[in-house]
GROMACS .gro file of C-alpha atoms in nm:
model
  424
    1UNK     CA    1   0.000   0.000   0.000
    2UNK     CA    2   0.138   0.344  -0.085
    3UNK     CA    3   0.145   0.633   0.060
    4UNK     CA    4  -0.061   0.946   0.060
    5UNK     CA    5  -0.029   1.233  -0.207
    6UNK     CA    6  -0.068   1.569  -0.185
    7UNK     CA    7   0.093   1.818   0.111
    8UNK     CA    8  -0.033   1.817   0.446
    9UNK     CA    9  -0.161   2.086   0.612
   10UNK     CA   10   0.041   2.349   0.778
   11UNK     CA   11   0.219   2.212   1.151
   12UNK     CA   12   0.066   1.859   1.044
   13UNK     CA   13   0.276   1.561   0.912
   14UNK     CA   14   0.118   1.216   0.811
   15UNK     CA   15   0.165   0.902   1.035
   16UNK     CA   16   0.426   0.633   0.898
   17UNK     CA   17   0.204   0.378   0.784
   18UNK     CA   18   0.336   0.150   1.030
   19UNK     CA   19   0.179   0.323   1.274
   20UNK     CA   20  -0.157   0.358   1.154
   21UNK     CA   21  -0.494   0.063   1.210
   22UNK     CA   22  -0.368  -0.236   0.971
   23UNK     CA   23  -0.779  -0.295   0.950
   24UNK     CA   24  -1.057  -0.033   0.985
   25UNK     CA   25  -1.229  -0.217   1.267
   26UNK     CA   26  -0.907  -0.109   1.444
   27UNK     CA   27  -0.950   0.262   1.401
   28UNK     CA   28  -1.069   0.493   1.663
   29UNK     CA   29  -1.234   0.882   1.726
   30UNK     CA   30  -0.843   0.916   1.806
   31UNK     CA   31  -0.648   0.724   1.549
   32UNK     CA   32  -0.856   0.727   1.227
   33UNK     CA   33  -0.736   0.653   0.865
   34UNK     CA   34  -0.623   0.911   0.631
   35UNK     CA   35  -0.882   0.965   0.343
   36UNK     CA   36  -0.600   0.867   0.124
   37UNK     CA   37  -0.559   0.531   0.290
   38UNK     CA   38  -0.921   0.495   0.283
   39UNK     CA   39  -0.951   0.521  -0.105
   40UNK     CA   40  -0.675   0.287  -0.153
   41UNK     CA   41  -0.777   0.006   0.063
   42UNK     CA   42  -1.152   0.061  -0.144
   43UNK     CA   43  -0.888   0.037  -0.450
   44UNK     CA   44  -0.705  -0.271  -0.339
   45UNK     CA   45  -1.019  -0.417  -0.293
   46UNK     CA   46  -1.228  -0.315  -0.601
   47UNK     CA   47  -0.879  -0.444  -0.823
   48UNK     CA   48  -0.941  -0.778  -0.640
   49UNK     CA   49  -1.311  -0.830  -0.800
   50UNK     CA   50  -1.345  -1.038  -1.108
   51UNK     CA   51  -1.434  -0.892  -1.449
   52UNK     CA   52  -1.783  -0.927  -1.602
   53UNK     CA   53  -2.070  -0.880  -1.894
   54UNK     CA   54  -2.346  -0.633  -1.770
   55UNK     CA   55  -2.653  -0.557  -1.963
   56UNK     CA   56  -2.804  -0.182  -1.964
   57UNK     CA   57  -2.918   0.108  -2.216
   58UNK     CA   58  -2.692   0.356  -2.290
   59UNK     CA   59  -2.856   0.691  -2.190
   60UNK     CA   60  -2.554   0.916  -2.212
   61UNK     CA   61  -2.250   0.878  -2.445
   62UNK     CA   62  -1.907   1.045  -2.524
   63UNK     CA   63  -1.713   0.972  -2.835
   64UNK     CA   64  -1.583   1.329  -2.900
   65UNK     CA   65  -1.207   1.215  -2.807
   66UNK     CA   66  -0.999   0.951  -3.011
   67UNK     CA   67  -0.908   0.732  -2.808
   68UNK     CA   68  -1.106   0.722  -2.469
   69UNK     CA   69  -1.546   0.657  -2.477
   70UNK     CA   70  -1.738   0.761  -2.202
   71UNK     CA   71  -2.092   0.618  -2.157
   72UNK     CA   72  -2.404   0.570  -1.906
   73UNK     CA   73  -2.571   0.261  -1.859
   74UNK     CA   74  -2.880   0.235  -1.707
   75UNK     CA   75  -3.079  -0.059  -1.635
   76UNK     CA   76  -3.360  -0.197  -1.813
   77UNK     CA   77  -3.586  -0.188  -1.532
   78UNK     CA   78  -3.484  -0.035  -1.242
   79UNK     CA   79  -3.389   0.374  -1.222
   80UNK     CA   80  -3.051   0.253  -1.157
   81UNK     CA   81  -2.713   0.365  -1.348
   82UNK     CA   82  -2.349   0.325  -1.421
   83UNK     CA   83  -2.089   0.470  -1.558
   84UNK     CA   84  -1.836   0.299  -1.790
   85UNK     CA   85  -1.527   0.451  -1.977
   86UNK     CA   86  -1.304   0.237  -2.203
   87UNK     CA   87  -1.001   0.322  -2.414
   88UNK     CA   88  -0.869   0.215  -2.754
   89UNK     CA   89  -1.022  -0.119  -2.910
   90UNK     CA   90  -1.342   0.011  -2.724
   91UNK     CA   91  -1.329   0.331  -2.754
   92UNK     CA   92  -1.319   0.232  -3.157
   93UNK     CA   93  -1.681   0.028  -3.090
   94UNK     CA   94  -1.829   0.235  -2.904
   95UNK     CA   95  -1.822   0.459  -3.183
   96UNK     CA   96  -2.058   0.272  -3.373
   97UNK     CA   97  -2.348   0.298  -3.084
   98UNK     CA   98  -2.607   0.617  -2.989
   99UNK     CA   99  -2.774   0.718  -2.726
  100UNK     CA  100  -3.036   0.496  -2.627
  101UNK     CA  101  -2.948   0.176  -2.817
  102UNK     CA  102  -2.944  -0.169  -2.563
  103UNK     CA  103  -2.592  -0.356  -2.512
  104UNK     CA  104  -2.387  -0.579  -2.307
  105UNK     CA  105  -2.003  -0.482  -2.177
  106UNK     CA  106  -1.777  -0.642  -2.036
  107UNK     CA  107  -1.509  -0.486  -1.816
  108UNK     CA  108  -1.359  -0.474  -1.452
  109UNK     CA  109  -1.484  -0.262  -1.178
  110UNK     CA  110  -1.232  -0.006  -1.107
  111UNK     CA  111  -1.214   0.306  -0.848
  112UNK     CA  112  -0.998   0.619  -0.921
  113UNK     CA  113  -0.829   0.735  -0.591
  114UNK     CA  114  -0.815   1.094  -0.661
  115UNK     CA  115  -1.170   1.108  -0.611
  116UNK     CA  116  -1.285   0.769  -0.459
  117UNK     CA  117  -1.498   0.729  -0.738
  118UNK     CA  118  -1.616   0.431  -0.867
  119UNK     CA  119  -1.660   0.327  -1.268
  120UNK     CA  120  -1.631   0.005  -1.452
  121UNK     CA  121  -1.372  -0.002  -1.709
  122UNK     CA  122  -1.467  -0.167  -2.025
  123UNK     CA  123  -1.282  -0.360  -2.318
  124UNK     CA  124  -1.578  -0.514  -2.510
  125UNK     CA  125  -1.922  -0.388  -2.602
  126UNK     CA  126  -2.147  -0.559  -2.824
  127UNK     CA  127  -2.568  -0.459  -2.897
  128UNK     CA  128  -2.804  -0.655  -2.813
  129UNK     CA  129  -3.119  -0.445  -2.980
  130UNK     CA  130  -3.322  -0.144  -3.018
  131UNK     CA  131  -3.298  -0.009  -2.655
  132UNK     CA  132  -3.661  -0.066  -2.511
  133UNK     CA  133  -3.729   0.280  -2.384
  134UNK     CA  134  -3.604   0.462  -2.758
  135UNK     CA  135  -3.794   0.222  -2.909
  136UNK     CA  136  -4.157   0.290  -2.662
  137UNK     CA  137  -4.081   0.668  -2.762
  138UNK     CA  138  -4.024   0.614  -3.134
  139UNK     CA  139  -4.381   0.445  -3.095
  140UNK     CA  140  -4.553   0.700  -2.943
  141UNK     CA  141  -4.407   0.988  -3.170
  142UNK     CA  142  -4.544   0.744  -3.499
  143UNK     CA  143  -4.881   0.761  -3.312
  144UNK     CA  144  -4.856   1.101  -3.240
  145UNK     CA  145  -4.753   1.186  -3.607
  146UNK     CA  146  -5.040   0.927  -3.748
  147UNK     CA  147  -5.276   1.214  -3.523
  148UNK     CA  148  -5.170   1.483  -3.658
  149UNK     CA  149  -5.028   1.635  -3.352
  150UNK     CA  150  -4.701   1.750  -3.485
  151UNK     CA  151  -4.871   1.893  -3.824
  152UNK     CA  152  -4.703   2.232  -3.929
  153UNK     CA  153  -5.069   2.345  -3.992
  154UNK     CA  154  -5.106   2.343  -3.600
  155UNK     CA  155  -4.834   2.565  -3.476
  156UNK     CA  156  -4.924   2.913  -3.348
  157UNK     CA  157  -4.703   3.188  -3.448
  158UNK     CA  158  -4.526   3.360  -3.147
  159UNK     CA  159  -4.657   3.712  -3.088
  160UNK     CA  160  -4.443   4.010  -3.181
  161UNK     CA  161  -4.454   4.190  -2.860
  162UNK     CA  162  -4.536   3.970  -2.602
  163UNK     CA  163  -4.607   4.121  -2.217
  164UNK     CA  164  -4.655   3.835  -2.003
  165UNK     CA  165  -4.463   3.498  -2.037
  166UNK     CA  166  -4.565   3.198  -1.900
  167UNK     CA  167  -4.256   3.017  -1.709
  168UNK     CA  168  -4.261   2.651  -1.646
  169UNK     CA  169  -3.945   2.484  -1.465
  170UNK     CA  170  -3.762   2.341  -1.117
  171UNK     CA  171  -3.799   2.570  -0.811
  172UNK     CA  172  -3.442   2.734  -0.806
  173UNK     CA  173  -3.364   2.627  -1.103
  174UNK     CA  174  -3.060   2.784  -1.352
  175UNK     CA  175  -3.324   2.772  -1.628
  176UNK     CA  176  -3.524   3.002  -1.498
  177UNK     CA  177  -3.224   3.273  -1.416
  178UNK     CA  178  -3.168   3.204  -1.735
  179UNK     CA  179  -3.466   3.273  -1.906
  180UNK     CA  180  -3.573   3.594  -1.682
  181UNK     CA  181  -3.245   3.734  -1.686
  182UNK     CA  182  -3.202   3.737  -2.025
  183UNK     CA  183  -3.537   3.805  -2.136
  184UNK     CA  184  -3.548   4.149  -1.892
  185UNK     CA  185  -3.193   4.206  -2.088
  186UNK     CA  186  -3.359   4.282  -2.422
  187UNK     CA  187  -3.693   4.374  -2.358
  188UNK     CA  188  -3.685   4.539  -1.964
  189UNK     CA  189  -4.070   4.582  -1.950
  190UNK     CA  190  -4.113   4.180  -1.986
  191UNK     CA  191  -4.318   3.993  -1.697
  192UNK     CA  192  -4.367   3.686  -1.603
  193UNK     CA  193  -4.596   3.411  -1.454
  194UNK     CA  194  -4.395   3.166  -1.290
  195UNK     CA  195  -4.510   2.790  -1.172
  196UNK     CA  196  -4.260   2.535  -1.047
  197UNK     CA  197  -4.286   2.148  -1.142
  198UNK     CA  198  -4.050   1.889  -1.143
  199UNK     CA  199  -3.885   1.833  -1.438
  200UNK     CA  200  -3.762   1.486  -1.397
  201UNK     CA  201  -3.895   1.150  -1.221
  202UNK     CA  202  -4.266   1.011  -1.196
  203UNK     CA  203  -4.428   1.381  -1.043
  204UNK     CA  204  -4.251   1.522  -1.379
  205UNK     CA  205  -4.536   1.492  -1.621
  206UNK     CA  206  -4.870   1.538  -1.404
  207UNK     CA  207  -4.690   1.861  -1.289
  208UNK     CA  208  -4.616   2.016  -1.629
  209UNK     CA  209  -4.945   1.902  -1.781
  210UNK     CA  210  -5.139   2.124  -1.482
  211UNK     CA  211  -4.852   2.390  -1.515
  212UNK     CA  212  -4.978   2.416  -1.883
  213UNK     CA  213  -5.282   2.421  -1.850
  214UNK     CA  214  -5.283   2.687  -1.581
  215UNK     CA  215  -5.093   2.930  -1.768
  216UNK     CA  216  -5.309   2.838  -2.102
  217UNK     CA  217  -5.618   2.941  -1.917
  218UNK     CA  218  -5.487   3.289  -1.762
  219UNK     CA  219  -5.551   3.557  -2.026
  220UNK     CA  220  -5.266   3.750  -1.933
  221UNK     CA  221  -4.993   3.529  -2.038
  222UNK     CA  222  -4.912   3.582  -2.419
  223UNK     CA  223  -4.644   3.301  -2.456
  224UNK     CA  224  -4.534   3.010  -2.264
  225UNK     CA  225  -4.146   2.842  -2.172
  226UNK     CA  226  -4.116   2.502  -2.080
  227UNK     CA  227  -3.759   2.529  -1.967
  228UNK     CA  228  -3.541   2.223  -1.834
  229UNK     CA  229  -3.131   2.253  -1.854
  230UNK     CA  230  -2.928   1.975  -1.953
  231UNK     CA  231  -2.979   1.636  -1.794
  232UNK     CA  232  -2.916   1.255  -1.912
  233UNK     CA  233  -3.147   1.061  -2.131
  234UNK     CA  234  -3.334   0.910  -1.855
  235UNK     CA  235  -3.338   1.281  -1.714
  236UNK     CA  236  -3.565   1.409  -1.984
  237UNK     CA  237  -3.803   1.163  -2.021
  238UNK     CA  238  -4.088   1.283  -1.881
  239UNK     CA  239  -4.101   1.538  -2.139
  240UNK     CA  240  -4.180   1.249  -2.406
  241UNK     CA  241  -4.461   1.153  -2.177
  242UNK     CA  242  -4.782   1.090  -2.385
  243UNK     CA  243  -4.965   1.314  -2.149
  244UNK     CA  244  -4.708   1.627  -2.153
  245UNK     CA  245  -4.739   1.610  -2.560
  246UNK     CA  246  -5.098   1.586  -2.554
  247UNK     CA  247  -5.123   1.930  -2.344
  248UNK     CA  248  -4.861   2.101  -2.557
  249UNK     CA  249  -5.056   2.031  -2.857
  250UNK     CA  250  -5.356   2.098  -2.736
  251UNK     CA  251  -5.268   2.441  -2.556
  252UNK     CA  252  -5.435   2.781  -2.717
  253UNK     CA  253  -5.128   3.013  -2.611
  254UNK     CA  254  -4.815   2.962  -2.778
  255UNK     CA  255  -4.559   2.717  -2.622
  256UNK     CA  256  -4.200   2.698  -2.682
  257UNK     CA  257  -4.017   2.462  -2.538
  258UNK     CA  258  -3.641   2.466  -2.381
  259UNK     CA  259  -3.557   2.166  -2.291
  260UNK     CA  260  -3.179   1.993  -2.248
  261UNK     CA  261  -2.895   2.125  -2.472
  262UNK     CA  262  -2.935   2.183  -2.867
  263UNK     CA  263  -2.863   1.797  -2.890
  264UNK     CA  264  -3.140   1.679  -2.689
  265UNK     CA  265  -3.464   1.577  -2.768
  266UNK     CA  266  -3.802   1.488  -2.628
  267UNK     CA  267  -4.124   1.485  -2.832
  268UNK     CA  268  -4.300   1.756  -2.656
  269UNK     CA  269  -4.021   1.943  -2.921
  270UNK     CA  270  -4.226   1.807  -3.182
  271UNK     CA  271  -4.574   1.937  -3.046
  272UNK     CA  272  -4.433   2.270  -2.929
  273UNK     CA  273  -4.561   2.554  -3.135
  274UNK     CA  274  -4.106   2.635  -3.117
  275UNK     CA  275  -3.818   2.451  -3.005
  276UNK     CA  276  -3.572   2.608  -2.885
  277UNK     CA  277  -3.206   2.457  -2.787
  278UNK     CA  278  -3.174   2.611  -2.406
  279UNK     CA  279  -3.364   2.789  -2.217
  280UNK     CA  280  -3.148   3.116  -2.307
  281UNK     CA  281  -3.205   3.103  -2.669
  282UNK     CA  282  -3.572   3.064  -2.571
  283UNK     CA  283  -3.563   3.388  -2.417
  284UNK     CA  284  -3.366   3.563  -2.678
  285UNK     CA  285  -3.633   3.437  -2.917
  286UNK     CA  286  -3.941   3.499  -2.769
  287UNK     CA  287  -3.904   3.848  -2.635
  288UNK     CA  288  -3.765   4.133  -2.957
  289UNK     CA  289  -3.430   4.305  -2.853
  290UNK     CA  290  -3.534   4.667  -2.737
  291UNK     CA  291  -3.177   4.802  -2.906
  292UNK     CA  292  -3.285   4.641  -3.237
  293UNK     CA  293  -3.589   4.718  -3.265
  294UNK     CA  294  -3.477   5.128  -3.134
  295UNK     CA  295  -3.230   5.063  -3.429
  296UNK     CA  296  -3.586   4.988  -3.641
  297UNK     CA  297  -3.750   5.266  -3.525
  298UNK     CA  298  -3.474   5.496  -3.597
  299UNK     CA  299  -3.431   5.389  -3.966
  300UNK     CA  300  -3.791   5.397  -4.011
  301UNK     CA  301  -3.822   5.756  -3.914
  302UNK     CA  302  -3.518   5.860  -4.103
  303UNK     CA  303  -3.692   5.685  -4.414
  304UNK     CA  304  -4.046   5.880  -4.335
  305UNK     CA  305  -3.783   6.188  -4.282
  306UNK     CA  306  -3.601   6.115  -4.579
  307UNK     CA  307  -3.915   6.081  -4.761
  308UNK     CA  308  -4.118   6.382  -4.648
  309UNK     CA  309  -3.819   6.618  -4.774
  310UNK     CA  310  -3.816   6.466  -5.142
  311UNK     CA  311  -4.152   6.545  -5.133
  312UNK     CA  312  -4.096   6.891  -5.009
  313UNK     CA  313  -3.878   6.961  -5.281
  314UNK     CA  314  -4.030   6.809  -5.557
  315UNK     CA  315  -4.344   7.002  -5.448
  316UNK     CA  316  -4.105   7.306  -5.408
  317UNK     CA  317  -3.969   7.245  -5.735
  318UNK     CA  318  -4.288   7.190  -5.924
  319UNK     CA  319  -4.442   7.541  -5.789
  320UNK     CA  320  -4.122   7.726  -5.890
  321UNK     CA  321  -4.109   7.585  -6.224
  322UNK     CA  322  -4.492   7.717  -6.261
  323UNK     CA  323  -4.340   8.070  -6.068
  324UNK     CA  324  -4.108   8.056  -6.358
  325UNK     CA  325  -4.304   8.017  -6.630
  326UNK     CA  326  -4.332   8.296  -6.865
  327UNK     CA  327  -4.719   8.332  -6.847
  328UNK     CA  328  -4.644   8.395  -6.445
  329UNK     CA  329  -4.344   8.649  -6.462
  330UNK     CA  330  -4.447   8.851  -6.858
  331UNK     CA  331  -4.837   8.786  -6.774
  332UNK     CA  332  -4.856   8.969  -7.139
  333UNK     CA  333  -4.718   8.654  -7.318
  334UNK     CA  334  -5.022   8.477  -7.287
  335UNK     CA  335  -5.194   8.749  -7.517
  336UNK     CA  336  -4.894   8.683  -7.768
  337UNK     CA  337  -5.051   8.368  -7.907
  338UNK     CA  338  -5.411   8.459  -7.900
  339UNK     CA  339  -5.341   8.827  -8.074
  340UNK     CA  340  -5.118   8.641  -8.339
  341UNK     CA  341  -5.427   8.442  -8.429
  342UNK     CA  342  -5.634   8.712  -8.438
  343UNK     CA  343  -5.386   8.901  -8.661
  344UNK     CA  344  -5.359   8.620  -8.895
  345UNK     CA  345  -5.724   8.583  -8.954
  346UNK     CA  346  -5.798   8.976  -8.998
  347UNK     CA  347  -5.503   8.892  -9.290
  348UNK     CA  348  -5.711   8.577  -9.418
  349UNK     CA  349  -6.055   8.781  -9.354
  350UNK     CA  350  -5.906   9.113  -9.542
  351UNK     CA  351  -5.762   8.858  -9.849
  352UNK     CA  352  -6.089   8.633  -9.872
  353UNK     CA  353  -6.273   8.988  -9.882
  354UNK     CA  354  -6.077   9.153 -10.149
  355UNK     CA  355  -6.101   8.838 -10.342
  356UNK     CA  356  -6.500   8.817 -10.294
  357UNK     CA  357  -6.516   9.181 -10.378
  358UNK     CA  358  -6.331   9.142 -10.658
  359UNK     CA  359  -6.528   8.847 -10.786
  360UNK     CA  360  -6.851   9.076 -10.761
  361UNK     CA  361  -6.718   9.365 -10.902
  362UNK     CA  362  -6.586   9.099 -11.231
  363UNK     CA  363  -6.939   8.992 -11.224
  364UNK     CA  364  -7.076   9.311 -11.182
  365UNK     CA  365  -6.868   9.475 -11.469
  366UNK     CA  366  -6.971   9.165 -11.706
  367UNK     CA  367  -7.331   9.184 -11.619
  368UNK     CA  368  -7.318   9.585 -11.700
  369UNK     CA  369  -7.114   9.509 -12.032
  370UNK     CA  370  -7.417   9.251 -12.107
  371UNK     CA  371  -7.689   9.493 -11.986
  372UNK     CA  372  -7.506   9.794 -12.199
  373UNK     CA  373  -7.511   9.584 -12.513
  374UNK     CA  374  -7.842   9.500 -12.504
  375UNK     CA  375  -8.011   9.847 -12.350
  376UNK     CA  376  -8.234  10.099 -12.588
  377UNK     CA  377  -7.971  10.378 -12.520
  378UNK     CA  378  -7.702  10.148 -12.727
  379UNK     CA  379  -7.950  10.122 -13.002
  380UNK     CA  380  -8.020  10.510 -13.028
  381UNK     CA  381  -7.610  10.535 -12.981
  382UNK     CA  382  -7.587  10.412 -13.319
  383UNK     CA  383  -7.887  10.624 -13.464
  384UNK     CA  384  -8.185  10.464 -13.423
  385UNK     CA  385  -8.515  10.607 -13.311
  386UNK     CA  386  -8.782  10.466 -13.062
  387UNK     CA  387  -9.109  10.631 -13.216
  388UNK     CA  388  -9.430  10.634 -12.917
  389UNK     CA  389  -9.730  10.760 -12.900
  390UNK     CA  390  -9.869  11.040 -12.644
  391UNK     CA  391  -9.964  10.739 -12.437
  392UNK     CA  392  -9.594  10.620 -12.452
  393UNK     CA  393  -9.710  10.290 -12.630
  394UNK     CA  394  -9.419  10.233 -12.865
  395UNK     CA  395  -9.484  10.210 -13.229
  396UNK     CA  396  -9.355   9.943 -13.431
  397UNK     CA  397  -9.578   9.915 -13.735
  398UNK     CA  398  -9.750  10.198 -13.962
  399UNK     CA  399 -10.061  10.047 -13.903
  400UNK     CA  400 -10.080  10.166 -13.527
  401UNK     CA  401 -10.076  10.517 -13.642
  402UNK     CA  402 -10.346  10.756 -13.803
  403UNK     CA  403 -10.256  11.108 -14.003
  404UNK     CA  404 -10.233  11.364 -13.775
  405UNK     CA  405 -10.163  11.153 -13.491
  406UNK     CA  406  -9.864  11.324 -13.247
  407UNK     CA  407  -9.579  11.117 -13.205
  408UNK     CA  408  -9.287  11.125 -12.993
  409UNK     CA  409  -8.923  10.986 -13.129
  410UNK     CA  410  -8.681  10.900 -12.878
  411UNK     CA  411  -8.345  10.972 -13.022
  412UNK     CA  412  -7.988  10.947 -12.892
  413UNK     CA  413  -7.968  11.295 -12.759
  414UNK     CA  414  -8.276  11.364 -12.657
  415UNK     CA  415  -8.697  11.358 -12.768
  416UNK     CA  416  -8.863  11.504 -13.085
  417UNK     CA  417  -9.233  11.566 -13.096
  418UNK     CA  418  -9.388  11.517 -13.456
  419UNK     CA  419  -9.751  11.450 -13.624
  420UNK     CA  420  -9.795  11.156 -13.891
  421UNK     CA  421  -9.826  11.332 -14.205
  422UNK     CA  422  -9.911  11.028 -14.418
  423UNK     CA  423 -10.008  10.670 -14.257
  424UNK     CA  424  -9.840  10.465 -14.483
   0.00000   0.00000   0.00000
């Protein structure tokens, strides 16, 4: 047996080991063992058990580093678990395994001093099927899905601006520091509605399902959180309870859930109206960020801003464009247009007159050539007479006349009175 590492405290030194209890039913109140020596006698002993094949589900695993796999076994009917680490050849199996699949290792008990902690160090690992409680959840998520209760068509946005949200976690738990804290952080005016349930064991799911159904039925509360941090497998299986999904589905209000890390899953993800991956980034996404949306504001109003002065000016620029206009500043230029229209057509009138006057006055000089051709006075012109009697009835055979009869004969320059002298 070695001895003890570490230094001792100040003014102490450790016993020679020869002088200490050789077995613990020799140790007193006055002469006890070391911690150390303790741990190593649990060591000596644990090395001295034989090796062997245990059964289990693994509910946590750990791959991440070449080399080395960490998992969790737990038992396939009891709420009992184990851990078991492994290096090389099973580290290189284990590889091949997830969370929740059934197996058998084989290994040797072993206890690390440091910490007195107790693990069973594997070399072999082989499956042995579907692990039973993966395989009840798969089921109820197909019957779940066959009902409709994870349809797309069902989710319920998340309001803009909520006021009130719903909180459903652990009494003291980091979740729900987490979610108030950083909820106040963007959006200060935020309140909540707080009920505690347990999030884990057999009071897990009748607690949530009233939780959610007490917040669903307060008008106050805009949006609900069902928040859970990070815990095992086994941990978060009450939140694939039928019962828990069923009330998730079937709540009015929206309901996000935050449950685990962003790789772990339960199906009340799949009924949630959002899934979120921890309870902070629920937070962040259910509340708006105050200094984003001041940012929103303040672009919007340097848009309107922005938009009211083009207007301005183009309005400004439109009125002095009409200011400018030469009808506005020489008023007298609107006449120009007008009078040049009126001058034209006292031009066209005067032309189309002259024209029609001269016409008539063609027509009238024609008609008095015709009219002096054929008058009397052009007949006398050239020396003929127009004889009448007293009555003026003109003569034109010597058979209207008698002797003696007083005549009058029109000439060209004038009348001549005479008396037939013989009617032949």
């Amino acid at each position: 047996m070695g001895t003890s590492t570490g230094s001792a405290p100040s003014g102490l030194a450790p016993k020679p080991l020869d002088q200490l209890p050789r077995l613990a039913r020799d140790t007193t109140e006055e002469d006890p063992w070391p911690v150390s020596v303790l741990s190593q006698k649990y060591h000596d002993a644990v090395a001295r058990w034989p090796g062997a094949w245990v059964e289990g589900q693994i509910v946590e695993i750990n791959t991440r580093r070449t080399g080395s796999a960490y998992l969790t076994l737990r038992d396939n009917f009891e709420d009992i678990s184990i851990n078991v680490m492994g290096f090389r050849a099973f580290a290189a199996q284990a590889r091949e395994f997830r969370q929740g699949d059934r197996v058998v290792v084989h290994g040797r008990p072993d206890l690390w001093i440091k910490q007195t902690r107790l693990s069973f160090m594997a070399d072999r690992i082989k499956r042995v099927g579907t692990g039973d409680l993966k395989e009840q959840i798969d089921q109820l998520r197909r019957k779940l899905k066959g009902e409709g209760l994870f349809d797309a068509e069902n989710k319920v946005p998340l309001p803009e601006f909520p006021r009130r949200i719903g909180l459903i976690c652990a009494p003291k738990a980091r979740a729900e520091g987490d979610v108030i804290t950083n909820a106040r952080l963007r959006w200060p005016t935020i309140e909540f509605s707080v009920v505690h349930a347990h999030v884990q064991g057999p009071q897990c799911p009748p607690e949530v399902v009233e939780a959610i159904q007490k917040l669903d039925a307060d008008p106050a509360v805009d949006v609900i959180i069902v928040a859970r941090g990070g815990g095992s497998f086994e941990d978060l299986l009450g939140f694939s309870d039928e019962s828990v999904v069923r009330a998730t589905a079937a709540c009015v209000t929206p309901i996000v859930s935050a449950i685990g890390h962003e790789d772990d899953w339960t199906l009340i993800d799949l009924a949630a109206d959002l899934r979120a991956s921890t309870p902070t980034d629920a937070a962040k996404r259910v509340v708006p960020d105050l200094v984003e949306q001041e940012g929103i504001i303040q672009e919007a109003r340097m848009r309107i801003h922005a938009r009211i002065e083009n207007m301005v000016q183009g309005e400004t620029r439109l009125i002095e464009g009409y200011a400018n206009r030469p009808s506005l500043t020489k008023p007298q230029t609107m006449l120009d247009k007008p009078q040049r229209l009126v001058d034209e057509s006292l031009v066209r009138l005067d032309i189309a007159l002259r024209r029609i006057v001269d016409d008539a006055s063609l027509t009238v000089e024609k008609l008095q050539s015709s009219l002096t051709a054929l008058s009397p006075q052009s007949t006398l012109d050239r020396g003929y007479a127009v004889v009448q009697a007293l009555d003026g009835k003109v003569i034109i055979s010597p058979q209207q006349v008698q002797v003696d009869q007083d005549l009058t004969l029109t000439v060209k320059e004038g009348r001549i009175e005479t008396k037939v002298v013989n009617g032949q």
